[in-house]
Coordinates of C-alpha atoms in Angstrom, one line a residue:
X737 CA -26.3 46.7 -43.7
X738 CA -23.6 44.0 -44.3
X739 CA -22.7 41.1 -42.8
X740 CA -19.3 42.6 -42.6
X741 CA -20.6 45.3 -40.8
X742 CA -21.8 43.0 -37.9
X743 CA -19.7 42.5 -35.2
X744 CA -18.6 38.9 -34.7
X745 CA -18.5 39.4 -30.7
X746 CA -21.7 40.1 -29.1
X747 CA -20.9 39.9 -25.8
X748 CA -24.6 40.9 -24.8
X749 CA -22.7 43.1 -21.6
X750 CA -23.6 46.7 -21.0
X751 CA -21.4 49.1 -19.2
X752 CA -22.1 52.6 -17.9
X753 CA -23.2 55.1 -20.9
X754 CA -24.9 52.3 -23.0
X755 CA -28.1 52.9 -24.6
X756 CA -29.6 56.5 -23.6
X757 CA -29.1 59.6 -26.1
X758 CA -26.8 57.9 -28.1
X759 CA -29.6 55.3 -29.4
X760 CA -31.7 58.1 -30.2
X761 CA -29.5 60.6 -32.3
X762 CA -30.0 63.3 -29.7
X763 CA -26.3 65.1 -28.8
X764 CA -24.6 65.8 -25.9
X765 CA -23.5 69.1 -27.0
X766 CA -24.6 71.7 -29.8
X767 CA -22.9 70.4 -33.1
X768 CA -20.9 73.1 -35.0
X769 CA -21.9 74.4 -37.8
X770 CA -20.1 73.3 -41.1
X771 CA -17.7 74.9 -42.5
X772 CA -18.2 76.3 -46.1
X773 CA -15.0 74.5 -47.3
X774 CA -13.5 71.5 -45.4
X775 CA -10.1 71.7 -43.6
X776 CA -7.4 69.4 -43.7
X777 CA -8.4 67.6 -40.8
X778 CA -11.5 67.4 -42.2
X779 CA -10.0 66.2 -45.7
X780 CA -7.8 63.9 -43.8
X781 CA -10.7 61.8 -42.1
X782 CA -12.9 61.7 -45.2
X783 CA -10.5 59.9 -47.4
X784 CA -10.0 57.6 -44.6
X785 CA -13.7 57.3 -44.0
X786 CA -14.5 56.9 -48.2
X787 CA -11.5 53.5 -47.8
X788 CA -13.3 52.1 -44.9
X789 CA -16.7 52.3 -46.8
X790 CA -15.7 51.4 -49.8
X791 CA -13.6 48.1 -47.7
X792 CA -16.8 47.2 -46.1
X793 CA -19.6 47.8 -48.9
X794 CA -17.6 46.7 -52.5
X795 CA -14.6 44.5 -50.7
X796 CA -12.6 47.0 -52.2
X797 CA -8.9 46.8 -50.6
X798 CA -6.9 49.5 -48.7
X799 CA -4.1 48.8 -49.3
X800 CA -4.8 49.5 -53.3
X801 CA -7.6 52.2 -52.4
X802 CA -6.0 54.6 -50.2
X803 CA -2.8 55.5 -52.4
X804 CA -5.2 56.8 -54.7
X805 CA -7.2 58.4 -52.8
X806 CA -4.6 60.5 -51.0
X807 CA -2.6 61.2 -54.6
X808 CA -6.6 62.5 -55.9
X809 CA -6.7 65.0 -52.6
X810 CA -3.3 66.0 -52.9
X811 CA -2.2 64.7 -49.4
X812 CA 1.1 64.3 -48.5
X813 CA 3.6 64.3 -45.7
X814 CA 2.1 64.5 -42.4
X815 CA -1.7 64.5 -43.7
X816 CA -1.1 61.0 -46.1
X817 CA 0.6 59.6 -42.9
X818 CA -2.7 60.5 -40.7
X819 CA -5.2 59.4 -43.1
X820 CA -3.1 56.0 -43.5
X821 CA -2.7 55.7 -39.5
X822 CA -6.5 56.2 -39.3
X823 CA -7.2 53.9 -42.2
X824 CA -5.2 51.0 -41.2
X825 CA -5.8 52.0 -36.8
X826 CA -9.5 51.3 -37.7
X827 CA -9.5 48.6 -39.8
X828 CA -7.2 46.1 -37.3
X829 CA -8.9 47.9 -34.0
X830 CA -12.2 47.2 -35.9
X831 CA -13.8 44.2 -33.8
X832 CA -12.5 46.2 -30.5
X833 CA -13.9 49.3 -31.6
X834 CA -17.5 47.1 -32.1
X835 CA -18.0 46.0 -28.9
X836 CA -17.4 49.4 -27.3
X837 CA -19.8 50.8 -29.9
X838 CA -22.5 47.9 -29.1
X839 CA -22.1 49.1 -25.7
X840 CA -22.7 52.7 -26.5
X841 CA -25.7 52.3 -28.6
X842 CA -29.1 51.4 -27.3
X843 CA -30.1 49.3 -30.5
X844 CA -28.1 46.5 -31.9
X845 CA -25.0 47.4 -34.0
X846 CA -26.0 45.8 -37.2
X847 CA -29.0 48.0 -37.3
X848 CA -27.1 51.1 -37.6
X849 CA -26.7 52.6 -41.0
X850 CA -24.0 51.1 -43.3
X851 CA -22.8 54.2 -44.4
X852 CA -23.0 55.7 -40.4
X853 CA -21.3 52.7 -38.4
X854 CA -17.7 53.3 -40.5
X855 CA -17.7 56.7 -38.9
X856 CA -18.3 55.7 -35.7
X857 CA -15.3 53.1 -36.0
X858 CA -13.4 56.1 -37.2
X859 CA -14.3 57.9 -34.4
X860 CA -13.4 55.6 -31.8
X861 CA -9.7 54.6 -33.3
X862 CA -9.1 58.3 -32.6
X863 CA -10.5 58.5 -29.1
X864 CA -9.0 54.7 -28.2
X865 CA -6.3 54.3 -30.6
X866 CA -4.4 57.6 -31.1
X867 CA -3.1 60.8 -29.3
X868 CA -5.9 63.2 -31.0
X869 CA -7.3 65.2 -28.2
X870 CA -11.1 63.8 -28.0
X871 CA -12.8 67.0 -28.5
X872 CA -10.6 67.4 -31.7
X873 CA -11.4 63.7 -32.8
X874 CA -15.3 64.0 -32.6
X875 CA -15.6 67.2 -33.8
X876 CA -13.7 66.7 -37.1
X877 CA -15.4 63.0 -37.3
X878 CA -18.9 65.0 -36.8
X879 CA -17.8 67.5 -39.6
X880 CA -17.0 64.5 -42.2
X881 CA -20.7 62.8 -40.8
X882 CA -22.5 66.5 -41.9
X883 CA -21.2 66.4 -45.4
X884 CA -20.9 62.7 -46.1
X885 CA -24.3 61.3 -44.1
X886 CA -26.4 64.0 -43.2
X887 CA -27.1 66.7 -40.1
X888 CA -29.5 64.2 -38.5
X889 CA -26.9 61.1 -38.2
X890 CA -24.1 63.7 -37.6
X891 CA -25.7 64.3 -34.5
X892 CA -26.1 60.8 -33.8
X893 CA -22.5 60.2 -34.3
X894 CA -21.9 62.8 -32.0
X895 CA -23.7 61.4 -29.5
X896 CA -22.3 58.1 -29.6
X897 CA -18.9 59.2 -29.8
X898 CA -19.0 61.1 -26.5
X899 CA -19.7 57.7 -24.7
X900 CA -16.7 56.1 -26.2
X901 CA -15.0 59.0 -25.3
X902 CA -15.8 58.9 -21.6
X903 CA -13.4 56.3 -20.8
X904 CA -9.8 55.2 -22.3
X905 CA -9.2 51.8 -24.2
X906 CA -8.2 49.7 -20.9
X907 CA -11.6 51.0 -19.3
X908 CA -13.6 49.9 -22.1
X909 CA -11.8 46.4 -21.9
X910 CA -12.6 45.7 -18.5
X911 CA -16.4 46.3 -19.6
X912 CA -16.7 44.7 -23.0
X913 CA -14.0 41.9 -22.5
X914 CA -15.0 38.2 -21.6
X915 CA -13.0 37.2 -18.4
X916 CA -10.3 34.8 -17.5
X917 CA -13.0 31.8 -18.0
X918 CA -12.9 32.6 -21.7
X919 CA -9.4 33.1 -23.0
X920 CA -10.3 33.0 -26.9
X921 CA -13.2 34.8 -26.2
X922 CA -10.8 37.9 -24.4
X923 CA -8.1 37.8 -27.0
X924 CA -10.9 37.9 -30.0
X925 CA -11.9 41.0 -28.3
X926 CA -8.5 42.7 -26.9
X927 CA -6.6 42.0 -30.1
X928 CA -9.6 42.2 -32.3
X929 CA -9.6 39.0 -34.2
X930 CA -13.1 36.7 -35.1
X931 CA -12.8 34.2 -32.6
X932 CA -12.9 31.4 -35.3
X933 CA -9.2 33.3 -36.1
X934 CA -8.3 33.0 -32.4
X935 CA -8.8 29.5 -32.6
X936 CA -7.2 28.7 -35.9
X937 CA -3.8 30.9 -35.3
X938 CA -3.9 28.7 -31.9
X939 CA -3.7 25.6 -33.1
X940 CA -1.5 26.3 -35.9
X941 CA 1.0 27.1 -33.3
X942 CA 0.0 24.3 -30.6
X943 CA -1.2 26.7 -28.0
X944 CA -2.7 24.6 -25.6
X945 CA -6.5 26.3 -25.5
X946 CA -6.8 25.6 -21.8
X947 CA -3.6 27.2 -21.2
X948 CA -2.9 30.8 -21.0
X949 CA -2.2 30.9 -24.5
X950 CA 0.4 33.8 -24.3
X951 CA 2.3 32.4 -28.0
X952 CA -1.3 33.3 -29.5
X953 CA -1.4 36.8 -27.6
X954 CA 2.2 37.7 -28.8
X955 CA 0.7 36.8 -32.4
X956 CA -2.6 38.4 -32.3
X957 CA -0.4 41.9 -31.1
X958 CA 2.2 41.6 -33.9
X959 CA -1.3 41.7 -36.4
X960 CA -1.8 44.7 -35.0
X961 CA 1.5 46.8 -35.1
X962 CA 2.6 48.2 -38.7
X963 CA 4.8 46.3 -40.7
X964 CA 8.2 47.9 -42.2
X965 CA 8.2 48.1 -45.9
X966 CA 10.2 45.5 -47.5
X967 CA 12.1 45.8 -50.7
X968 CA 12.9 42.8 -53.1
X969 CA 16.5 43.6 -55.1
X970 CA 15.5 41.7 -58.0
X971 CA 18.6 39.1 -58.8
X972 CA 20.9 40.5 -61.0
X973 CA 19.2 43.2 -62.1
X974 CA 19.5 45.2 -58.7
X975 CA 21.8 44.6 -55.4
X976 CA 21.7 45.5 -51.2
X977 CA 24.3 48.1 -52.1
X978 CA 21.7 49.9 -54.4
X979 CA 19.1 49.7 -51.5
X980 CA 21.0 51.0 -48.8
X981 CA 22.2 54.1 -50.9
X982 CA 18.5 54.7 -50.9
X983 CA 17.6 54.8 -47.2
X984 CA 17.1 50.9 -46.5
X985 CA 18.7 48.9 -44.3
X986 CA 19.3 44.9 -44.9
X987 CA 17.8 43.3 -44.1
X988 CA 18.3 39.6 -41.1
X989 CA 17.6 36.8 -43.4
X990 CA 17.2 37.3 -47.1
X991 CA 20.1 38.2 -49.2
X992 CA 17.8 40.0 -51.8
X993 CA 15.9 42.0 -49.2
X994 CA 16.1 45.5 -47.2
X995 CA 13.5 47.3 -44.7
X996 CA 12.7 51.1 -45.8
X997 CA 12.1 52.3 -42.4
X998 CA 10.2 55.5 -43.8
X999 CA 9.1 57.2 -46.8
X1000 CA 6.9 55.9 -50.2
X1001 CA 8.7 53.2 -52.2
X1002 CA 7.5 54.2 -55.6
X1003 CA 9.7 57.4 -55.2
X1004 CA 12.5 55.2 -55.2
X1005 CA 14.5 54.7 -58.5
X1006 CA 15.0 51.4 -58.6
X1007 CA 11.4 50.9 -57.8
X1008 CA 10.3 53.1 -60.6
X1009 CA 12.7 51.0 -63.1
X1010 CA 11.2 48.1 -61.5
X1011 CA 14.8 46.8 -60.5
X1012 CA 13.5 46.2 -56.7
X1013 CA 9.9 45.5 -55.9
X1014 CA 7.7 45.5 -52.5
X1015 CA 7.9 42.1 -51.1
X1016 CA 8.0 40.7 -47.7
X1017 CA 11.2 38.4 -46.8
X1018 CA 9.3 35.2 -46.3
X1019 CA 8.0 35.2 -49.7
X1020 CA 11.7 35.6 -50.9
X1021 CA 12.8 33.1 -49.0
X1022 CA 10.1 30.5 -49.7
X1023 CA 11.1 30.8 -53.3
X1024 CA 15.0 31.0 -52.7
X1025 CA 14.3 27.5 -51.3
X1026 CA 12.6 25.8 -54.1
X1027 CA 15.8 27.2 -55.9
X1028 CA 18.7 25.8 -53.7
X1029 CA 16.9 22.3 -53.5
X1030 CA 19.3 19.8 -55.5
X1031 CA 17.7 18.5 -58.7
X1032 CA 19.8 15.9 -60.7
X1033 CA 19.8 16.7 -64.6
X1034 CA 18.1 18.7 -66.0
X1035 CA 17.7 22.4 -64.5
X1036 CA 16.3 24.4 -67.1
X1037 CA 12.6 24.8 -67.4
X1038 CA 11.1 26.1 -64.0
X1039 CA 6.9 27.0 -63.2
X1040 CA 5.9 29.7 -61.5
X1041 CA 2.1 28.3 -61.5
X1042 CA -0.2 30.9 -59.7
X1043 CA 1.9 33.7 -60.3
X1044 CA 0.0 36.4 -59.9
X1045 CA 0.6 39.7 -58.9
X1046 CA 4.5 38.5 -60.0
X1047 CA 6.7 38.8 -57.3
X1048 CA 8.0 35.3 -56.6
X1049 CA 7.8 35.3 -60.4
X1050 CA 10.3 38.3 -60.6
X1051 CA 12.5 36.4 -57.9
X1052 CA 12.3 33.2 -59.7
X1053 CA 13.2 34.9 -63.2
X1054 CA 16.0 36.4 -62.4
X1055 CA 17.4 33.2 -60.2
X1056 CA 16.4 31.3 -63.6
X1057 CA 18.2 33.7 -65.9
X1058 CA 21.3 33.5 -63.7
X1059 CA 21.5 29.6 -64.0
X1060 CA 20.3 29.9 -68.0
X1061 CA 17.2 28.0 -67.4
X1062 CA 13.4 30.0 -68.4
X1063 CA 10.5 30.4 -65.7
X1064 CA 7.0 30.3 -66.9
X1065 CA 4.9 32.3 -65.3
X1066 CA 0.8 31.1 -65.4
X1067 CA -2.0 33.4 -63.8
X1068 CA -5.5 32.5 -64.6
X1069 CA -6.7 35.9 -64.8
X1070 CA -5.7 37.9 -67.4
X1071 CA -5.0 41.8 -65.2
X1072 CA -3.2 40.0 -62.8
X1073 CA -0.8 38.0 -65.5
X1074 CA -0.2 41.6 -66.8
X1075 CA 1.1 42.7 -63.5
X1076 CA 3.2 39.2 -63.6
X1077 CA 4.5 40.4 -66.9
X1078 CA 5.7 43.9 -66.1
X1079 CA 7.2 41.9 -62.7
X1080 CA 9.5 39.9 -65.0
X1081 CA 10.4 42.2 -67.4
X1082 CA 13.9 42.7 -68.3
X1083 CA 14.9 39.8 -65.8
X1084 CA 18.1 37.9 -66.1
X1085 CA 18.4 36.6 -69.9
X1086 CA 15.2 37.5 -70.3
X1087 CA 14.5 34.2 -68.6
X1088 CA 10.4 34.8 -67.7
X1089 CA 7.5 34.5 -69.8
X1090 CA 4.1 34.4 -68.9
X1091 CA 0.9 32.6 -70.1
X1092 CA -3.2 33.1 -69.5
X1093 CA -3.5 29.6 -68.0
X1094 CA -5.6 28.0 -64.9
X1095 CA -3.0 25.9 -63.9
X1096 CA -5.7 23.2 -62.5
X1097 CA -6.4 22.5 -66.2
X1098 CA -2.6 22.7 -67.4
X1099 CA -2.0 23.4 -71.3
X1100 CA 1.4 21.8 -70.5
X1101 CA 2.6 18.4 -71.2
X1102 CA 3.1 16.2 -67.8
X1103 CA 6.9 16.3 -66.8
X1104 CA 7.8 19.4 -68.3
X1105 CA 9.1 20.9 -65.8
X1106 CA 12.2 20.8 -62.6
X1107 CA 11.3 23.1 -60.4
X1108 CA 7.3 24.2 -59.6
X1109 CA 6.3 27.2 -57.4
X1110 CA 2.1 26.8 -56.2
X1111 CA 2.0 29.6 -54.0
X1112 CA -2.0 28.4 -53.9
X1113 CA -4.9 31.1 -53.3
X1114 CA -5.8 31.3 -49.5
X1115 CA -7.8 32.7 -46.9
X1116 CA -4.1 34.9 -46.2
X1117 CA -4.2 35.0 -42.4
X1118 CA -0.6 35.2 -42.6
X1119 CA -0.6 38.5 -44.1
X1120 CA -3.1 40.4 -42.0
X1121 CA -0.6 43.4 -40.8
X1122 CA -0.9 44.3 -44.1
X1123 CA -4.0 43.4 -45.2
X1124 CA -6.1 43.9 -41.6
X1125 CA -9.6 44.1 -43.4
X1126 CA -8.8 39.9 -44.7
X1127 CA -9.5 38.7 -40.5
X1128 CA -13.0 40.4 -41.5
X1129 CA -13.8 38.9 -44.7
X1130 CA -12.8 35.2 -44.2
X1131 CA -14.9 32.4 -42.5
X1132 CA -14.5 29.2 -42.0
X1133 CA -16.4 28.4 -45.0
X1134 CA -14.3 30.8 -47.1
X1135 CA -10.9 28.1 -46.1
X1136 CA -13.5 24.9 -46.7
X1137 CA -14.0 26.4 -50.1
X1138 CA -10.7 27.1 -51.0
X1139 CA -9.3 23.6 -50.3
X1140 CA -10.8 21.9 -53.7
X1141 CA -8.7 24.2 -55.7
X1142 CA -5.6 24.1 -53.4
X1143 CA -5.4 20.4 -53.9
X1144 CA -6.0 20.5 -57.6
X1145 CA -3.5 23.1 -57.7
X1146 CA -0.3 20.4 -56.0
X1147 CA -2.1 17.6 -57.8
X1148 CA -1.4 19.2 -61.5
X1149 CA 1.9 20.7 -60.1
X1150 CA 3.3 17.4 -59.4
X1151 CA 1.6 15.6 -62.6
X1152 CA 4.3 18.4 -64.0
X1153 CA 7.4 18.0 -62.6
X1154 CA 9.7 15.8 -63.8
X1155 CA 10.9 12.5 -61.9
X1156 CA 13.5 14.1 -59.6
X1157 CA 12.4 17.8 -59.8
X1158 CA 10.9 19.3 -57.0
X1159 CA 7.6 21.6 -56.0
X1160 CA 7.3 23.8 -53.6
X1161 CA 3.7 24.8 -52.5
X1162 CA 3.5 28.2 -50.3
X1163 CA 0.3 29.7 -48.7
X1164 CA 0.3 33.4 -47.0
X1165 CA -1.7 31.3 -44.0
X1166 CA -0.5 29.4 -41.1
X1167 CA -4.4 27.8 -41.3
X1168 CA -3.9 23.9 -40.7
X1169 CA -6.2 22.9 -43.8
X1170 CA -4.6 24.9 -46.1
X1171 CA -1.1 24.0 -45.1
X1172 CA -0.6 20.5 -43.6
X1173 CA -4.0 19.7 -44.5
X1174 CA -3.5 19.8 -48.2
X1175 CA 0.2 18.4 -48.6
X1176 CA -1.1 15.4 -46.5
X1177 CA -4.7 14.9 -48.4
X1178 CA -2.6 15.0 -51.7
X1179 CA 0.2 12.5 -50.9
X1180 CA -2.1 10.1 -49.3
X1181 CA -3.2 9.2 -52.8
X1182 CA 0.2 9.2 -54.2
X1183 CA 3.6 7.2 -53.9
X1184 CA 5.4 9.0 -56.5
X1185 CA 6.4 12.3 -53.9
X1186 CA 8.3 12.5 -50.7
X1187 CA 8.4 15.7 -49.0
X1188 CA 11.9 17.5 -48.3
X1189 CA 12.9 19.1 -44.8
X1190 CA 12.4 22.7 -46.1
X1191 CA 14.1 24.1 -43.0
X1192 CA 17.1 22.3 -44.5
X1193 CA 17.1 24.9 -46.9
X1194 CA 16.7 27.8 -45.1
X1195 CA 19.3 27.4 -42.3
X1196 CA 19.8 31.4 -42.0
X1197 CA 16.1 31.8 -40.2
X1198 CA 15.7 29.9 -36.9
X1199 CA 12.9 28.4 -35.4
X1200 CA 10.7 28.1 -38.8
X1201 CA 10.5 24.3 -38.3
X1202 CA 6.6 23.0 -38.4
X1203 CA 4.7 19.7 -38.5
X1204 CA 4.3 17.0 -36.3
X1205 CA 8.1 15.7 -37.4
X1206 CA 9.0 19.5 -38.6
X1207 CA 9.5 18.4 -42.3
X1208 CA 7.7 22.1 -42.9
X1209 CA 8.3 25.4 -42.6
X1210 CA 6.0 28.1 -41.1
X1211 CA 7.0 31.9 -40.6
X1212 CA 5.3 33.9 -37.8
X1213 CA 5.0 38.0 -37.0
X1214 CA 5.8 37.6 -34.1
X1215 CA 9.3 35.5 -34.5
X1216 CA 10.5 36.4 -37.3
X1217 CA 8.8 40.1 -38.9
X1218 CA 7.4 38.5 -41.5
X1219 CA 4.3 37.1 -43.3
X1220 CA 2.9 34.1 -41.4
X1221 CA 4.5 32.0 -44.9
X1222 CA 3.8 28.3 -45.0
X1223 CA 6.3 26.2 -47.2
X1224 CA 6.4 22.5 -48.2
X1225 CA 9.7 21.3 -50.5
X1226 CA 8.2 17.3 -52.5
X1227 CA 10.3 15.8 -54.5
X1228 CA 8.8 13.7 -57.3
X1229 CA 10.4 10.7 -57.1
X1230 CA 12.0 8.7 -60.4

């Protein structure tokens, strides 16, 4: 059993149908016999099940896993589209899901087998979080348990997932859920965030924490709804027109971007040339404002400087090309600068490039460069609609740990920018250390930066202003559809 397996709530309450059979394996019912061949339900729930393991035991990632999982079973249409609702369902509903399990169970959740309690959450995103009938969604869940764990904890699982069946998702709240005395504590559980999240994502957006914090609410629920597909229209090598033709709509802020409402982007054509990309609108617009800042002079030799997996890079490139200046893409490790490289290929002039380099330790002179992207390594709490298993990986510690290399990161980038060129550093968190934090640690042992109203630069998007004198800008879910994106424009002075 992991650590990840554990849930983070506890709550120590017991409501009707905890402990009993279900602590014992014994079922409720006779279990089916299996099948000699699995259905497609059955099919269905197993690749779904084999993500969530594999999320929880190897921090492997869904959102790289499952596509290859449901292109090796052959699922497609309506089948891929259930196996991805139960994928995703489970892994944001995951710490609600817990603490109706923990209340189910007559033994404490981390002691339940680490290839058995993925199941169970499985099991319960269907009875809580969908429209499968609930003998349906235990029965098919018990087939997967017989082939995958064994007759013995199929029959547990049974069990277990009768009780959670026995009462809809607002029933279960009113049992597991803290009350009104413990607002973080409620919204950790109703919205299944870590409380440490709760509280983070609260003050990043000045909820008051005795307050009724509703803003934080309205957050936490955007996490949990699924995110439209955004396209990137790489400059000047593809265009909204293109987009549109192909089923998107364009999108509100960015000029580059448009929304596929439905469908697989790689069976696009332009995606397949690799004229548009999948990136979300903040991220284009955080790096369309490091390119409309004013530089005086020179405007020819721009750094992309964590670049990796290339799609500010690809943005960058082609803005670069279109101006006849170069980008220089650096990513530290060497799969991730090959993704960078087929990003930027064929852009504008064939203005990127890209280098093997740990940007904290530069191979490049100081003042080389007039414009400097550090879009840093984070915990990336701003992308957690599409990434819902990062709430459960990151600690406090894991944001503590990050920070030495986040500073080093705008220390070197401003070391390489030229006396009037300008950096902008970007995080995919809303975290206060990792944003504010960092740009504030940094400058308070410099005098050679001043930072730049970034919401100057980005007039198209309201209400993106953050900071106590809103010099920064901050995206949200929940305002905006986007990325939680945090963006500081400094200018290195002459």
């Amino acid at each position: 059993m992991t650590d990840r397996s554990r849930s983070p709530y506890r709550s120590g309450r017991r409501g009707p149908g905890a402990g009993g059979s279900g602590g014992k394996g014994k079922g409720q019912g006779t279990p089916q016999k299996a099948a000699p061949s699995a259905s497609p339900g059955t099919t269905v729930r197993r690749v779904a099940y084999d993500v969530l393991r594999a999320v929880q035991e190897r921090d492997a990632y869904a959102n790289l896993l499952l596509p290859a999982k449901l292109r090796d079973r052959g699922l497609t249409g309506r089948d891929a589209a259930l196996a991805t609702e139960l994928t995703y369902g489970t892994l944001r509903r995951q710490g609600t899901y817990d603490a109706v399990l923990d209340a189910c169970i007559d033994r404490s959740l981390s002691s339940v087998d680490a290839e058995v309690l993925p199941l169970l959450r499985l099991g319960a995103h269907q009875l809580l979080g969908t429209g499968i009938p609930p003998h349906a969604a235990v029965s098919a869940t018990v087939n997967v348990a017989r082939r995958s764990v064994g007759q013995h904890r199929a029959r547990f699982a049974n069990a277990v997932l009768r009780k959670v069946g026995a009462r809809d998702l607002d029933a279960w709240l009113e049992i597991v859920a803290p009350g009104a005395d413990d607002p973080v504590g409620r919204l950790a559980i109703v919205h299944s965030h870590p409380r440490w999240v709760v509280e983070a994502l609260a003050r990043a957006l000045g909820d008051d924490p005795a307050g009724d914090l509703a803003e934080t609410e309205r957050l936490l629920a955007a996490h949990n709804e699924r995110p439209e597909v955004t396209l990137l229209a790489k400059p000047g090598r593809a265009s909204i027109a293109d987009l549109v033709n192909a089923g998107a709509r364009e999108a509100r802020y960015s000029p580059y971007a448009a929304y596929l409402p439905e469908g697989d982007p790689a069976q696009l054509t332009e995606v397949r040339q690799r004229r548009v990309a999948v990136q979300d609108e903040a991220s284009q617009l955080v790096a369309l404002a490091l390119a409309r800042v004013q530089v005086d002079g020179s405007d020819t030799r721009w750094l992309d400087a964590c670049a990796g997996p290339g799609g500010k890079a690809a943005m960058l490139a082609g803005l670069a090309g279109q101006r006849e200046a170069r980008l220089l893409a650096a990513e530290v490790q060497p799969a991730r600068a090959g993704l960078v490289a087929q990003a930027v290929h064929r852009s504008v002039r064939d203005a990127g490039r890209v280098v093997v380099a740990d940007s904290t330790r530069p191979a490049w002179k100081d003042e080389s460069f007039d414009r400097v992207l550090v879009d840093a390594p984070c915990t990336g709490l701003g992308a957690l609609r599409r990434r819902p298993e990062a709430r459960w990986r990151r600690t406090p510690e894991t944001a503590e740990e990050l920070r030495p290399t986040q500073e080093a990161l705008l220390q070197r980038a401003l070391d390489a920018t030229r006396p009037g060129g300008v950096v902008a550093y970007v995080t995919c968190s809303p975290h206060l250390p990792e944003t504010e934090g960092v740009v504030e640690a940094v400058l308070a042992d410099r005098s050679d930066a001043e930072v730049l109203r970034a919401a100057d630069y980005l007039q198209e998007v309201p209400d993106t202003a953050a900071g106590g004198d809103g010099r920064y800008v901050q995206f949200w879910p929940h305002r905006h559809g986007t990325d939680a994106m945090f963006l500081a424009l400094l200018r290195k002075r002459a």
